[in-house]
Short mmCIF file of C-alpha atoms and ligand atoms in Angstrom, two decimals:
data_model
loop_
_atom_site.label_atom_id
_atom_site.label_comp_id
_atom_site.label_asym_id
_atom_site.label_seq_id
_atom_site.Cartn_x
_atom_site.Cartn_y
_atom_site.Cartn_z
CA MET A 1 16.06 37.29 -8.20
CA THR A 2 13.52 35.31 -10.20
CA GLY A 3 11.89 32.25 -8.67
CA THR A 4 12.18 28.65 -9.84
CA LEU A 5 9.60 26.27 -11.28
CA TYR A 6 9.84 22.84 -9.63
CA ILE A 7 8.11 19.95 -11.40
CA VAL A 8 7.55 17.51 -8.55
CA ALA A 9 6.57 13.84 -8.91
CA THR A 10 4.15 12.49 -6.30
CA PRO A 11 3.25 8.86 -5.42
CA ILE A 12 1.04 6.77 -7.76
CA GLY A 13 -0.38 4.80 -4.83
CA ASN A 14 2.11 4.08 -2.09
CA LEU A 15 2.72 7.25 -0.05
CA GLY A 16 6.08 5.84 1.05
CA ASP A 17 7.30 6.60 -2.49
CA PHE A 18 7.19 10.39 -1.97
CA SER A 19 10.84 11.48 -1.98
CA LEU A 20 12.34 13.54 0.81
CA ARG A 21 13.37 16.18 -1.73
CA GLY A 22 9.79 16.27 -3.07
CA GLN A 23 8.43 16.90 0.43
CA GLN A 24 11.07 19.54 1.20
CA THR A 25 10.41 21.34 -2.08
CA LEU A 26 6.65 21.52 -1.48
CA ALA A 27 7.28 22.80 2.05
CA GLU A 28 9.59 25.58 0.79
CA VAL A 29 7.90 27.03 -2.32
CA ASP A 30 5.54 30.03 -2.27
CA LEU A 31 2.76 28.33 -4.24
CA ILE A 32 1.81 24.79 -5.26
CA VAL A 33 0.00 24.40 -8.55
CA ALA A 34 -2.09 21.20 -8.57
CA GLU A 35 -4.52 19.48 -10.90
CA ASP A 36 -7.24 18.83 -8.31
CA THR A 37 -6.63 20.92 -5.20
CA ARG A 38 -8.91 18.83 -2.94
CA HIS A 39 -7.10 15.63 -3.94
CA SER A 40 -3.67 17.22 -3.41
CA ARG A 41 -4.69 18.77 -0.06
CA HIS A 42 -5.00 15.20 1.30
CA LEU A 43 -1.45 14.42 0.21
CA LEU A 44 -0.11 17.67 1.70
CA ASN A 45 -1.96 17.10 4.99
CA HIS A 46 -0.50 13.61 5.22
CA PHE A 47 3.01 15.09 5.03
CA GLY A 48 2.19 18.07 7.27
CA ILE A 49 2.68 20.61 4.46
CA ASN A 50 0.56 23.74 4.59
CA LYS A 51 1.01 25.89 1.48
CA PRO A 52 -1.35 27.79 -0.82
CA LEU A 53 -2.70 25.62 -3.64
CA LEU A 54 -3.90 26.81 -7.04
CA SER A 55 -5.76 24.55 -9.46
CA MET A 56 -4.36 24.08 -12.96
CA HIS A 57 -5.88 21.45 -15.20
CA GLU A 58 -6.12 20.81 -18.93
CA HIS A 59 -9.02 23.29 -19.32
CA ASN A 60 -7.37 26.32 -17.68
CA GLU A 61 -3.62 25.70 -18.06
CA LEU A 62 -3.21 28.04 -21.04
CA GLY A 63 -5.00 30.88 -19.19
CA ARG A 64 -2.83 30.44 -16.09
CA VAL A 65 0.61 30.46 -17.73
CA ASP A 66 1.16 34.24 -18.07
CA SER A 67 0.23 35.13 -14.47
CA LEU A 68 2.29 32.23 -13.04
CA VAL A 69 5.30 33.23 -15.14
CA GLU A 70 4.85 36.83 -13.90
CA ARG A 71 4.87 35.59 -10.30
CA MET A 72 8.10 33.66 -10.85
CA LEU A 73 9.70 36.66 -12.58
CA SER A 74 8.88 38.74 -9.53
CA GLY A 75 10.62 36.24 -7.24
CA ASP A 76 8.12 33.56 -6.18
CA SER A 77 9.01 29.89 -6.52
CA ILE A 78 6.28 27.53 -7.68
CA ALA A 79 5.92 23.75 -7.49
CA GLN A 80 3.80 21.94 -10.03
CA ILE A 81 2.23 18.60 -9.05
CA SER A 82 -0.45 16.42 -10.62
CA ASP A 83 -2.95 14.01 -9.04
CA ALA A 84 -0.37 11.21 -9.14
CA GLY A 85 3.01 10.48 -10.68
CA THR A 86 5.09 12.81 -12.82
CA PRO A 87 3.42 16.00 -14.12
CA LEU A 88 3.35 16.49 -17.93
CA ILE A 89 3.18 12.73 -18.63
CA SER A 90 -0.45 12.62 -19.89
CA ASP A 91 -0.99 15.33 -17.27
CA PRO A 92 -0.97 19.17 -17.20
CA GLY A 93 2.30 21.06 -16.95
CA TYR A 94 3.78 21.22 -20.43
CA LEU A 95 2.52 24.74 -21.20
CA LEU A 96 3.73 26.12 -17.89
CA ALA A 97 7.14 24.45 -18.20
CA ARG A 98 7.53 25.84 -21.71
CA GLY A 99 6.32 29.31 -20.72
CA ALA A 100 8.75 29.41 -17.80
CA ARG A 101 11.65 28.25 -19.95
CA GLU A 102 10.88 30.84 -22.62
CA ALA A 103 10.83 33.57 -19.96
CA GLY A 104 14.31 32.51 -18.79
CA ILE A 105 13.04 31.09 -15.50
CA GLN A 106 14.95 28.15 -14.05
CA VAL A 107 12.96 24.92 -14.36
CA THR A 108 13.92 21.86 -12.38
CA VAL A 109 12.41 18.41 -11.80
CA VAL A 110 12.16 16.52 -8.55
CA PRO A 111 11.90 13.02 -10.02
CA GLY A 112 9.83 10.17 -8.67
CA PRO A 113 7.18 7.60 -9.63
CA SER A 114 5.63 7.43 -13.07
CA ALA A 115 3.15 4.65 -13.90
CA PRO A 116 4.46 3.86 -17.42
CA ILE A 117 8.02 3.33 -16.18
CA VAL A 118 6.89 1.19 -13.23
CA ALA A 119 4.72 -0.94 -15.55
CA LEU A 120 7.54 -1.31 -18.08
CA ALA A 121 10.01 -2.41 -15.41
CA LEU A 122 7.54 -5.00 -14.10
CA SER A 123 6.33 -6.29 -17.47
CA GLY A 124 9.15 -8.70 -18.26
CA LEU A 125 9.19 -7.22 -21.79
CA PRO A 126 12.21 -5.56 -23.45
CA ALA A 127 12.70 -2.23 -21.71
CA SER A 128 15.66 -0.45 -23.32
CA HIS A 129 13.72 0.94 -26.29
CA PHE A 130 10.08 1.82 -25.88
CA SER A 131 7.36 4.08 -27.15
CA PHE A 132 4.92 5.72 -24.72
CA GLU A 133 1.54 6.18 -26.42
CA GLY A 134 -0.56 7.70 -23.60
CA PHE A 135 -4.29 6.96 -23.53
CA LEU A 136 -5.82 4.90 -26.34
CA PRO A 137 -8.75 6.57 -28.16
CA SER A 138 -12.05 5.60 -26.51
CA ARG A 139 -13.91 4.84 -29.77
CA SER A 140 -13.07 1.55 -31.41
CA GLY A 141 -12.59 2.99 -34.95
CA PRO A 142 -9.84 5.51 -34.09
CA ARG A 143 -8.38 3.05 -31.55
CA GLU A 144 -7.96 0.30 -34.12
CA GLN A 145 -6.63 2.77 -36.69
CA LEU A 146 -3.96 3.86 -34.20
CA LEU A 147 -3.09 0.23 -33.44
CA ARG A 148 -2.87 -0.53 -37.16
CA ASP A 149 -0.42 2.36 -37.53
CA LEU A 150 1.66 0.73 -34.77
CA LEU A 151 1.59 -2.76 -36.27
CA GLY A 152 5.20 -2.55 -37.45
CA GLU A 153 6.53 -0.87 -34.27
CA THR A 154 9.40 -3.00 -33.01
CA ARG A 155 9.87 -1.15 -29.71
CA THR A 156 7.85 -2.09 -26.62
CA MET A 157 4.69 0.08 -26.51
CA ILE A 158 3.08 1.51 -23.37
CA PHE A 159 -0.58 2.60 -23.13
CA PHE A 160 -2.80 3.98 -20.36
CA GLU A 161 -6.27 2.52 -20.13
CA SER A 162 -9.35 3.00 -17.98
CA PRO A 163 -11.02 0.04 -16.22
CA ARG A 164 -14.18 0.64 -18.34
CA ARG A 165 -12.34 0.03 -21.58
CA VAL A 166 -9.51 -2.33 -20.72
CA VAL A 167 -11.23 -5.44 -22.10
CA ASP A 168 -12.38 -3.65 -25.29
CA SER A 169 -8.88 -2.36 -25.87
CA LEU A 170 -7.34 -5.79 -25.38
CA ARG A 171 -9.88 -7.15 -27.90
CA SER A 172 -8.89 -4.44 -30.38
CA MET A 173 -5.24 -5.34 -29.82
CA GLU A 174 -5.97 -9.01 -30.44
CA ARG A 175 -7.74 -8.13 -33.70
CA ILE A 176 -4.85 -5.99 -34.94
CA PHE A 177 -1.72 -7.57 -33.43
CA GLY A 178 -3.01 -11.17 -33.37
CA PRO A 179 -3.54 -13.55 -30.41
CA SER A 180 0.11 -14.49 -29.95
CA ARG A 181 1.49 -10.94 -29.33
CA GLU A 182 2.72 -10.73 -25.72
CA VAL A 183 1.09 -8.06 -23.54
CA SER A 184 1.42 -7.13 -19.90
CA VAL A 185 -1.54 -5.85 -17.89
CA ALA A 186 -0.27 -3.84 -14.91
CA ARG A 187 -2.96 -2.94 -12.38
CA GLU A 188 -2.98 -0.87 -9.17
CA LEU A 189 0.77 -0.31 -9.24
CA THR A 190 2.48 0.24 -5.87
CA LYS A 191 -0.91 -0.26 -4.13
CA LEU A 192 -2.16 -3.10 -1.94
CA HIS A 193 -3.71 -5.02 -4.83
CA GLU A 194 -0.91 -4.48 -7.35
CA SER A 195 -0.93 -7.17 -10.02
CA VAL A 196 1.00 -7.72 -13.23
CA HIS A 197 0.04 -10.42 -15.70
CA THR A 198 2.05 -10.93 -18.88
CA ALA A 199 0.86 -13.41 -21.54
CA PRO A 200 -0.01 -13.74 -25.24
CA LEU A 201 -3.13 -11.65 -26.02
CA GLY A 202 -5.49 -14.61 -26.60
CA GLU A 203 -4.61 -16.12 -23.22
CA LEU A 204 -4.60 -12.73 -21.49
CA LEU A 205 -8.14 -11.95 -22.66
CA ARG A 206 -9.44 -15.25 -21.28
CA TRP A 207 -7.64 -14.52 -17.99
CA ILE A 208 -9.02 -10.99 -17.54
CA GLU A 209 -12.57 -11.93 -18.61
CA GLU A 210 -12.66 -14.83 -16.16
CA GLU A 211 -12.83 -12.57 -13.09
CA GLN A 212 -14.46 -9.10 -12.72
CA ASN A 213 -11.92 -8.07 -10.06
CA ARG A 214 -9.16 -8.29 -12.66
CA GLN A 215 -10.91 -5.45 -14.55
CA ARG A 216 -10.98 -2.99 -11.62
CA GLY A 217 -8.51 -0.24 -10.73
CA GLU A 218 -5.96 1.72 -12.72
CA PHE A 219 -4.24 0.10 -15.68
CA VAL A 220 -1.16 0.33 -17.84
CA LEU A 221 -0.87 -1.96 -20.86
CA VAL A 222 2.62 -2.84 -22.08
CA VAL A 223 2.80 -4.45 -25.52
CA LYS A 224 5.80 -6.29 -26.95
CA GLY A 225 7.01 -4.77 -30.22
CA ALA A 226 6.73 -6.63 -33.54
CA ASP A 227 9.72 -8.87 -34.08
CA GLU A 228 11.86 -7.83 -37.00
CA GLU A 229 11.49 -11.16 -38.82
CA SER A 230 7.69 -11.28 -38.73
CA GLN A 231 7.66 -7.62 -39.71
CA GLU A 232 9.67 -8.48 -42.81
CA GLU A 233 7.27 -11.30 -43.67
CA GLU A 234 4.31 -8.93 -43.22
CA LEU A 235 5.95 -6.41 -45.53
CA VAL A 236 6.61 -9.00 -48.24
CA GLU A 237 2.96 -10.08 -48.01
CA ALA A 238 1.76 -6.45 -48.12
CA TYR A 239 3.85 -5.75 -51.26
CA ARG A 240 2.36 -8.85 -52.90
CA ILE A 241 -1.19 -7.67 -52.08
CA VAL A 242 -0.65 -4.10 -53.31
CA GLU A 243 0.76 -5.40 -56.60
CA LEU A 244 -2.25 -7.66 -57.12
CA LEU A 245 -4.65 -4.80 -56.38
CA ALA A 246 -2.76 -2.46 -58.70
CA ARG A 247 -3.72 -4.67 -61.66
CA ASP A 248 -7.29 -3.34 -61.33
CA LEU A 249 -6.94 -0.14 -59.29
CA ALA A 250 -5.04 3.12 -59.65
CA PRO A 251 -1.79 3.04 -57.59
CA ARG A 252 -3.03 5.42 -54.86
CA ARG A 253 -6.27 3.48 -54.44
CA ALA A 254 -4.41 0.14 -54.46
CA ALA A 255 -2.05 1.43 -51.76
CA ALA A 256 -4.97 2.68 -49.64
CA VAL A 257 -6.84 -0.64 -49.87
CA ALA A 258 -3.70 -2.68 -49.18
CA ALA A 259 -2.95 -0.46 -46.17
CA GLU A 260 -6.46 -1.19 -44.82
CA ILE A 261 -5.94 -4.93 -45.28
CA THR A 262 -2.40 -5.24 -43.95
CA GLY A 263 -1.90 -2.33 -41.57
CA VAL A 264 1.29 -1.33 -43.44
CA ARG A 265 1.58 2.41 -44.06
CA LYS A 266 -0.08 3.62 -47.30
CA ASN A 267 2.91 5.75 -48.36
CA LEU A 268 5.27 2.81 -48.04
CA LEU A 269 3.01 0.68 -50.25
CA TYR A 270 2.53 3.49 -52.76
CA ARG A 271 6.27 4.02 -53.01
CA SER A 272 6.85 0.29 -53.47
CA LEU A 273 4.44 0.37 -56.44
CA LEU A 274 6.19 3.32 -58.03
CA GLU A 275 9.54 1.64 -57.61
N1 SAM B 1 1.50 11.46 -14.89
C1 SAM B 1 1.10 10.19 -14.36
C2 SAM B 1 2.32 9.29 -14.15
O1 SAM B 1 3.45 9.79 -14.34
O2 SAM B 1 2.17 8.15 -13.75
C3 SAM B 1 0.06 9.55 -15.24
C4 SAM B 1 -1.22 10.35 -15.30
S1 SAM B 1 -2.48 9.70 -16.27
C5 SAM B 1 -3.65 11.00 -16.25
C6 SAM B 1 -3.27 8.54 -15.24
C7 SAM B 1 -3.18 7.12 -15.78
O3 SAM B 1 -1.93 6.56 -15.38
C8 SAM B 1 -4.24 6.18 -15.22
O4 SAM B 1 -5.44 6.27 -15.96
C9 SAM B 1 -3.58 4.84 -15.40
O5 SAM B 1 -3.67 4.40 -16.74
C10 SAM B 1 -2.10 5.19 -15.10
N2 SAM B 1 -1.83 5.00 -13.67
C11 SAM B 1 -1.62 5.94 -12.74
N3 SAM B 1 -1.38 5.39 -11.53
C12 SAM B 1 -1.45 4.05 -11.71
C13 SAM B 1 -1.31 2.93 -10.86
N4 SAM B 1 -1.05 3.07 -9.56
N5 SAM B 1 -1.43 1.69 -11.39
C14 SAM B 1 -1.69 1.53 -12.71
N6 SAM B 1 -1.84 2.56 -13.56
C15 SAM B 1 -1.72 3.80 -13.08
#
C-alpha cells in the first residue's frame, strides 16, 4: 500500500479556523513537511500534535521531492503545510504535489483559509471572476510594467504585498490605473486588528498615508478590473496614437512606443496597424 500526500491548509491568523479534519490529518500522518519547522511546531503544540517535522522551503523543495515520493511509495503518509494558509498558493508544495501525482500517489487537499480568497470576499468588489497575481515585483520598473500589462484586465485582480512596499505599490497603481480605480486594502485578516478599506486609489492613498498604523501587518490588495466601456475607449485612443506615430516610425517601433504610452499590448497595436 502506498501512502497519501495530504495538502493541509492552516490558519492565516485566527487559530479557531483550523479545521477538525486538518487537525486529525496532522495527528495521523507519519511525517509533516513544513516551510519553517519552528513556526509550525508552535501550531502543532497548540493543538497537542506531536509528529516528526521536516523543513521544505523554496530553496530545497526540488531536492526533497524524490526522497519524499520514495517514502510515500513505501507506505508512509505525508502532510504538507506552509507557514499560514493553503500550501502552493505563493508557497512551497507545487513540486511535491506534481512529483507525487506523477508517481501515482494519491494526493488530497484538506481545505481551509487562504488570504486571497478571504480578502476577495471582504473587498466588496466583483468576486465571480478574478485573477490572482501573487506578489508584485519589488522594483518599481518591473512592477509598473506588470501593472501596465494588466491595464485592460476586466476581472478583479488580487495581489500580495509586504508592509514595506504597500504605499509604493499603491502609488504605482495610481500612476498606471488612475486615481479613480477602486482598490481594497485588506490587512491582518482574521486577526485582532483585521481591517478592510475599499476606495478609489487617490482617496485610498491619502487614507493609508495619514496613519502609520494603517501600513503595518500583512496585506492583500484587491483591485477592481477595468470596465469594458472605458477599456474600449482606451483601445480607440491607443489605435489613434499608434496610427499617428506610424506616419514617422516603422510599424514595429510605432507599436512599441504606443504600447509604452497607453499600456495596451504591443502585438495588438502592431496587428491593428497591419490591418
Ligand atoms: N499560501 C498563503 C495563503 O493561502 O494565504 C499565502 C502565503 S504568502 C507567502 C503570504 C502573503 O499572504 C503575505 O505576505 C500577505 O500578503 C498574505 N497574507 C497571509 N496572511 C494574511 C493575513 N492574515 N492578512 C493579510 N494578508 C495575509
